[in-house]
Amino acid sequence: MFATNMISRRLIASRSPFQQLGRSQIVKRRSTNTSTTTTSTTKSETIAAKPSSASTTVAAKESSKSFAENNPFIFQLGVATAKTSAADIMVQVVVEKKKWDELDWKRNGIFVVFGFAYLGGFQYWLMVNKFNKWFPTRARFAQLTLAEKLKDTAGMIDALKMVAFDVFVHLPLIYFPCYYTCKEIVTGTSWNPLVWMKDGVTKYWNNKEEDCLAMIKLWGPSDCIQFSMPIHISMPFRHLVSFFWTAYVSFTRGGSDEEDKKLKRTLSVSGDSAKIEK
């Protein structure tokens, strides 16, 4: 009996190291599973955090942009409207020597309406929305350095096409007829839109050589600069150049027909001849 108990104890003692080994392996497995779960949880949290950090970066970049970059249309619309009004006022005060109470606000209204609707509205639609579709290299070409632009043949060709379209199509066939028609709307005596268009186009046709020559001299070189600039800068630059162009148009074409005539033709008493007087 005593011998049997001793043998049982020895067997139990001999099994205990193996049991302890099994238990330690179980503990290790549990700890490994726990660490794996923790690692996966950490990874998932990291992945979940990435979008928020990316959105934060985008928001930071957007906040660092200027108002002109974030709102290019509104910015250039305000510049175009204010510029045209200021240019006409400058001509009336500085060139024509008018006092503030003598300013022709009806004439100034021509430029306010035209600057807002045509220069700020239509021109942006044409030179940004449509030009980006018609000349696909424009956005990429505008971001290049000068050295890179000189190597970009496709970009330079598109830039020259934009200059040619502006000088030979947009300005002579769209801009001037619209300006003269707008002038007739404000200063004309008729309420018939067909009369506005007819009279406006007729007056433009009479002045076409002088107007188009001055237009090519100014807008040809400036277009070469404008169409190589980033989009949000190109239109404000155009409006800046247009300040001097508007001053020219205001001085030569802004007044009424009587004011535009530098020489007035009057009949002599006999009616057989005419004389020119300043």
mmCIF file with all atom_site columns, C-alpha atoms in Angstrom, residues 262-266 274-278:
data_model
loop_
_atom_site.group_PDB
_atom_site.id
_atom_site.type_symbol
_atom_site.label_atom_id
_atom_site.label_alt_id
_atom_site.label_comp_id
_atom_site.label_asym_id
_atom_site.label_entity_id
_atom_site.label_seq_id
_atom_site.pdbx_PDB_ins_code
_atom_site.Cartn_x
_atom_site.Cartn_y
_atom_site.Cartn_z
_atom_site.occupancy
_atom_site.B_iso_or_equiv
_atom_site.pdbx_formal_charge
_atom_site.auth_seq_id
_atom_site.auth_comp_id
_atom_site.auth_asym_id
_atom_site.auth_atom_id
_atom_site.pdbx_PDB_model_num
ATOM 1  C CA . LYS A 1 262 ? -13.142 117.490 -82.635 1.00 0.00 ? 262 LYS A CA 1
ATOM 2  C CA . LEU A 1 263 ? -14.194 119.592 -85.577 1.00 0.00 ? 263 LEU A CA 1
ATOM 3  C CA . LYS A 1 264 ? -17.722 120.830 -86.162 1.00 0.00 ? 264 LYS A CA 1
ATOM 4  C CA . ARG A 1 265 ? -18.999 121.451 -89.660 1.00 0.00 ? 265 ARG A CA 1
ATOM 5  C CA . THR A 1 266 ? -21.299 124.438 -90.063 1.00 0.00 ? 266 THR A CA 1
ATOM 6  C CA . ALA A 1 274 ? -18.748 124.852 -95.549 1.00 0.00 ? 274 ALA A CA 1
ATOM 7  C CA . LYS A 1 275 ? -16.054 125.759 -93.135 1.00 0.00 ? 275 LYS A CA 1
ATOM 8  C CA . ILE A 1 276 ? -14.452 123.746 -90.383 1.00 0.00 ? 276 ILE A CA 1
ATOM 9  C CA . GLU A 1 277 ? -14.153 125.281 -86.958 1.00 0.00 ? 277 GLU A CA 1
ATOM 10 C CA . LYS A 1 278 ? -12.628 123.885 -83.819 1.00 0.00 ? 278 LYS A CA 1
#
